[in-house]
C-alpha cells in the first residue's frame, strides 16, 4: 500500500490592485519548486476551467452588469469550483498550493464596496467554502503607487480597476484590518521597492 501523502500547504497572496502580488506569487512558487516538491500556482477568480469561465463573466463587460449580491454569488461559485477541482486535490496529494487571491479578496472588495453585505459574504463562505489558507501573504503598498502600476497594465479586465485612489486606500485599510484580526494566518509584507527585494521579504515570511 502506498502511504498517504502528507497534506500540502495552502498559501495565498492578497493585496490591492497593482500591489505586485501576482509577481510575488510566481516568484515564491518558483522558489518552492526549486527546493523540491510539487507546487501548484493558481489564481482567483479562476484556477479551474469552470471558474475561469465565471472569471470572464465577472471581469469583463459593463460595470453595472451584476448586482452586488449576484457578484458575491459568482465569486463564491468560482471559488467552490476552484477548491473542488484544483486546490483540494493538489493539497491531498501533498502539493503546495500558491494562490493569487482567495476569500480575503471577497471580504475586502465586496465588503468595502457594500459593507452591508459582509454578513452574506461570511455566511456563504462558511456554508460553501469553509476553509482558510495555512498562510496568507498580504503585499502592502501605497495606494497611489498601486494605482499607477495597475493603470499601466491596461487590458480588458478593467471592471475592478476603475477604482480611484480613495477607494484603493479603503481597500488597503480593510486588508490591514483583516491581517490584524488573523495574525496567526496573515503576514503583512512591505511591497515597496524592486521585486527581488520584496521577494526576499516574502520568502522570509513564508519560511522558504
Ligand atoms: P486579479 O486578476 O487578481 O487582478 P489584479 O492582478 O489586478 O489584482 O483580480 C481581478 C479583480 O477581481 C481585482 O480587481 C479584485 C477583484 N476581486 C474581487 O472583487 N473579489 C474577489 O473575491 C476576487 C477573488 C477578486
Tab-separated table of C-alpha atoms and ligand atoms in Angstrom:
chain	number	residue	atom	x	y	z
A	1	UNK	CA	0.000	0.000	0.000
A	2	UNK	CA	1.331	3.455	-0.827
A	3	UNK	CA	1.493	5.687	2.217
A	4	UNK	CA	-0.955	8.579	2.197
A	5	UNK	CA	0.641	11.866	1.247
A	6	UNK	CA	1.000	14.451	3.989
A	7	UNK	CA	-1.433	17.253	3.087
A	8	UNK	CA	0.304	20.146	1.358
A	9	UNK	CA	0.480	23.741	2.448
A	10	UNK	CA	-2.050	26.267	1.188
A	11	UNK	CA	-0.547	29.745	0.731
A	12	UNK	CA	-2.495	32.738	-0.598
A	13	UNK	CA	-1.408	36.193	-1.746
A	14	UNK	CA	-3.581	39.241	-1.205
A	15	UNK	CA	-3.314	42.959	-1.805
A	16	UNK	CA	-4.832	45.883	-3.646
A	17	UNK	CA	-4.684	46.145	-7.440
A	18	UNK	CA	-1.149	46.856	-8.573
A	19	UNK	CA	0.408	45.630	-5.317
A	20	UNK	CA	2.632	43.232	-7.236
A	21	UNK	CA	1.164	40.154	-5.531
A	22	UNK	CA	0.857	38.176	-8.791
A	23	UNK	CA	4.568	38.613	-9.489
A	24	UNK	CA	5.359	37.677	-5.908
A	25	UNK	CA	3.140	34.587	-6.014
A	26	UNK	CA	5.021	33.467	-9.115
A	27	UNK	CA	8.434	34.126	-7.555
A	28	UNK	CA	7.573	32.235	-4.358
A	29	UNK	CA	6.193	29.315	-6.382
A	30	UNK	CA	9.475	29.107	-8.374
A	31	UNK	CA	11.496	29.255	-5.196
A	32	UNK	CA	9.498	26.470	-3.552
A	33	UNK	CA	9.688	24.397	-6.731
A	34	UNK	CA	13.456	24.785	-6.875
A	35	UNK	CA	13.597	23.480	-3.306
A	36	UNK	CA	11.818	20.312	-4.482
A	37	UNK	CA	8.266	19.035	-4.329
A	38	UNK	CA	5.194	19.802	-6.384
A	39	UNK	CA	3.900	23.371	-6.397
A	40	UNK	CA	0.595	24.415	-7.929
A	41	UNK	CA	0.408	28.107	-8.818
A	42	UNK	CA	-3.157	29.253	-9.286
A	43	UNK	CA	-5.365	32.342	-9.078
A	44	UNK	CA	-8.826	33.683	-8.319
A	45	UNK	CA	-11.267	34.327	-9.719
A	46	UNK	CA	-10.376	31.315	-11.855
A	47	UNK	CA	-7.944	28.462	-11.394
A	48	UNK	CA	-10.145	25.703	-12.839
A	49	UNK	CA	-11.887	25.549	-16.239
A	50	UNK	CA	-15.327	26.345	-14.786
A	51	UNK	CA	-14.024	29.106	-12.548
A	52	UNK	CA	-12.142	30.667	-15.485
A	53	UNK	CA	-15.458	30.867	-17.348
A	54	UNK	CA	-17.007	32.612	-14.357
A	55	UNK	CA	-13.974	34.938	-14.272
A	56	UNK	CA	-14.825	36.152	-17.747
A	57	UNK	CA	-18.376	36.895	-16.645
A	58	UNK	CA	-17.113	38.817	-13.629
A	59	UNK	CA	-14.267	40.867	-15.042
A	60	UNK	CA	-15.404	41.910	-18.493
A	61	UNK	CA	-18.325	43.913	-19.761
A	62	UNK	CA	-20.429	46.729	-18.388
A	63	UNK	CA	-19.526	47.683	-14.784
A	64	UNK	CA	-23.231	47.576	-13.900
A	65	UNK	CA	-23.654	44.108	-15.364
A	66	UNK	CA	-24.242	42.365	-11.999
A	67	UNK	CA	-25.814	43.460	-8.757
A	68	UNK	CA	-23.526	43.290	-5.729
A	69	UNK	CA	-25.421	40.236	-4.458
A	70	UNK	CA	-25.089	38.365	-7.768
A	71	UNK	CA	-21.424	39.256	-7.913
A	72	UNK	CA	-20.785	37.735	-4.474
A	73	UNK	CA	-22.562	34.560	-5.581
A	74	UNK	CA	-20.438	34.392	-8.738
A	75	UNK	CA	-17.143	34.900	-6.879
A	76	UNK	CA	-18.183	32.233	-4.389
A	77	UNK	CA	-19.319	29.823	-7.120
A	78	UNK	CA	-15.966	30.261	-8.852
A	79	UNK	CA	-14.151	29.655	-5.553
A	80	UNK	CA	-16.106	26.492	-4.820
A	81	UNK	CA	-15.266	25.031	-8.235
A	82	UNK	CA	-11.609	26.025	-7.873
A	83	UNK	CA	-11.459	24.439	-4.418
A	84	UNK	CA	-13.079	21.190	-5.566
A	85	UNK	CA	-11.222	20.765	-8.819
A	86	UNK	CA	-7.803	22.288	-8.228
A	87	UNK	CA	-6.930	23.223	-4.642
A	88	UNK	CA	-8.177	20.260	-2.612
A	89	UNK	CA	-6.874	17.548	-4.967
A	90	UNK	CA	-3.452	19.240	-5.028
A	91	UNK	CA	-3.270	19.535	-1.241
A	92	UNK	CA	-4.431	15.933	-0.856
A	93	UNK	CA	-1.509	14.657	-2.941
A	94	UNK	CA	0.903	16.696	-0.866
A	95	UNK	CA	1.494	19.629	-3.239
A	96	UNK	CA	1.976	23.179	-2.038
A	97	UNK	CA	-0.724	25.444	-3.451
A	98	UNK	CA	0.173	29.090	-4.074
A	99	UNK	CA	-2.948	31.059	-4.898
A	100	UNK	CA	-3.179	34.652	-6.149
A	101	UNK	CA	-6.222	35.975	-4.175
A	102	UNK	CA	-8.753	33.953	-2.206
A	103	UNK	CA	-11.576	34.625	0.262
A	104	UNK	CA	-9.941	37.715	1.810
A	105	UNK	CA	-10.402	39.465	-1.553
A	106	UNK	CA	-14.164	38.917	-1.368
A	107	UNK	CA	-14.246	40.086	2.254
A	108	UNK	CA	-12.375	43.238	1.309
A	109	UNK	CA	-13.589	44.129	-2.201
A	110	UNK	CA	-17.252	43.200	-1.783
A	111	UNK	CA	-17.252	44.076	1.918
A	112	UNK	CA	-15.830	47.547	1.362
A	113	UNK	CA	-17.963	48.479	-1.632
A	114	UNK	CA	-21.128	47.113	0.038
A	115	UNK	CA	-20.437	46.932	3.772
A	116	UNK	CA	-23.980	45.825	4.449
A	117	UNK	CA	-23.275	42.625	2.518
A	118	UNK	CA	-20.327	41.464	4.604
A	119	UNK	CA	-22.606	39.126	6.588
A	120	UNK	CA	-23.681	37.491	3.317
A	121	UNK	CA	-20.039	37.075	2.294
A	122	UNK	CA	-19.211	35.441	5.640
A	123	UNK	CA	-22.228	33.137	5.689
A	124	UNK	CA	-21.659	31.968	2.135
A	125	UNK	CA	-18.010	31.319	2.900
A	126	UNK	CA	-18.921	29.290	5.957
A	127	UNK	CA	-21.568	27.287	4.099
A	128	UNK	CA	-19.800	26.590	0.820
A	129	UNK	CA	-16.042	27.083	1.258
A	130	UNK	CA	-15.306	26.513	4.923
A	131	UNK	CA	-11.547	26.628	4.796
A	132	UNK	CA	-8.821	29.197	5.293
A	133	UNK	CA	-5.292	29.142	3.891
A	134	UNK	CA	-2.463	27.955	6.135
A	135	UNK	CA	-0.649	31.206	5.357
A	136	UNK	CA	-1.691	34.453	3.689
A	137	UNK	CA	0.902	36.943	2.456
A	138	UNK	CA	-0.556	40.429	2.289
A	139	UNK	CA	1.546	42.603	-0.032
A	140	UNK	CA	1.085	46.078	1.360
A	141	UNK	CA	1.642	49.077	-0.887
A	142	UNK	CA	0.848	52.771	-1.078
A	143	UNK	CA	-2.479	53.098	-2.960
A	144	UNK	CA	-1.210	55.779	-5.381
A	145	UNK	CA	1.749	53.577	-6.361
A	146	UNK	CA	-0.553	50.587	-6.796
A	147	UNK	CA	-2.919	52.513	-8.993
A	148	UNK	CA	-0.076	53.735	-11.192
A	149	UNK	CA	1.135	50.145	-11.668
A	150	UNK	CA	-2.332	48.725	-12.324
A	151	UNK	CA	-3.172	51.542	-14.744
A	152	UNK	CA	-0.005	50.956	-16.729
A	153	UNK	CA	-1.048	47.377	-17.322
A	154	UNK	CA	-4.243	48.045	-19.323
A	155	UNK	CA	-6.125	45.117	-20.829
A	156	UNK	CA	-9.751	44.071	-20.922
A	157	UNK	CA	-10.229	43.052	-17.308
A	158	UNK	CA	-10.709	46.574	-16.088
A	159	UNK	CA	-14.016	46.296	-14.238
A	160	UNK	CA	-12.444	46.384	-10.781
A	161	UNK	CA	-9.520	48.602	-11.663
A	162	UNK	CA	-11.631	51.679	-12.286
A	163	UNK	CA	-11.448	52.441	-8.548
A	164	UNK	CA	-9.894	55.773	-7.634
A	165	UNK	CA	-7.104	56.294	-5.139
A	166	UNK	CA	-9.544	56.893	-2.278
A	167	UNK	CA	-11.201	53.525	-2.816
A	168	UNK	CA	-7.785	51.881	-3.073
A	169	UNK	CA	-6.901	53.422	0.295
A	170	UNK	CA	-10.061	51.971	1.857
A	171	UNK	CA	-9.244	48.545	0.413
A	172	UNK	CA	-5.739	48.736	1.833
A	173	UNK	CA	-7.123	49.645	5.258
A	174	UNK	CA	-9.591	46.733	5.086
A	175	UNK	CA	-6.800	44.259	4.200
A	176	UNK	CA	-4.700	45.531	7.108
A	177	UNK	CA	-7.702	45.198	9.449
A	178	UNK	CA	-8.186	41.584	8.340
A	179	UNK	CA	-4.493	40.917	8.958
A	180	UNK	CA	-4.828	42.323	12.467
A	181	UNK	CA	-7.839	40.075	13.098
A	182	UNK	CA	-5.979	36.928	12.000
A	183	UNK	CA	-2.317	37.463	12.953
A	184	UNK	CA	-1.549	33.729	13.059
A	185	UNK	CA	-2.561	33.312	9.416
A	186	UNK	CA	-1.792	36.643	7.707
A	187	UNK	CA	1.705	38.104	7.344
A	188	UNK	CA	1.972	41.683	6.089
A	189	UNK	CA	4.908	42.239	3.714
A	190	UNK	CA	6.105	45.671	2.583
A	191	UNK	CA	5.541	45.726	-1.196
A	192	UNK	CA	7.678	48.784	-1.968
A	193	UNK	CA	10.983	48.606	-3.826
A	194	UNK	CA	12.253	46.270	-6.528
A	195	UNK	CA	10.504	42.893	-6.964
A	196	UNK	CA	13.609	40.952	-5.837
A	197	UNK	CA	13.702	42.843	-2.547
A	198	UNK	CA	10.013	42.166	-1.948
A	199	UNK	CA	10.550	38.510	-2.897
A	200	UNK	CA	13.222	38.163	-0.206
A	201	UNK	CA	10.775	39.519	2.394
A	202	UNK	CA	8.085	37.150	1.151
A	203	UNK	CA	10.422	34.149	1.342
A	204	UNK	CA	11.284	35.024	4.918
A	205	UNK	CA	7.614	35.407	5.860
A	206	UNK	CA	6.843	32.038	4.266
A	207	UNK	CA	9.817	30.340	5.883
A	208	UNK	CA	11.012	29.368	2.392
B	1	LIG	P1	-6.877	39.907	-10.250
B	1	LIG	O1	-6.907	39.156	-11.509
B	1	LIG	O2	-6.118	39.330	-9.107
B	1	LIG	O3	-6.366	41.364	-10.598
B	1	LIG	P2	-5.070	42.055	-10.093
B	1	LIG	O4	-3.917	41.284	-10.657
B	1	LIG	O5	-5.210	43.414	-10.640
B	1	LIG	O6	-5.112	42.029	-8.607
B	1	LIG	O7	-8.356	40.155	-9.731
B	1	LIG	C1	-9.260	40.764	-10.547
B	1	LIG	C2	-10.141	41.710	-9.790
B	1	LIG	O8	-11.189	40.998	-9.103
B	1	LIG	C3	-9.431	42.548	-8.780
B	1	LIG	O9	-9.702	43.909	-9.043
B	1	LIG	C4	-10.047	42.149	-7.472
B	1	LIG	C5	-11.381	41.580	-7.849
B	1	LIG	N1	-11.864	40.541	-6.918
B	1	LIG	C6	-12.987	40.802	-6.136
B	1	LIG	O10	-13.568	41.887	-6.191
B	1	LIG	N2	-13.461	39.813	-5.297
B	1	LIG	C7	-12.872	38.586	-5.209
B	1	LIG	O11	-13.333	37.717	-4.440
B	1	LIG	C8	-11.707	38.327	-6.025
B	1	LIG	C9	-11.033	36.998	-5.969
B	1	LIG	C10	-11.243	39.336	-6.866
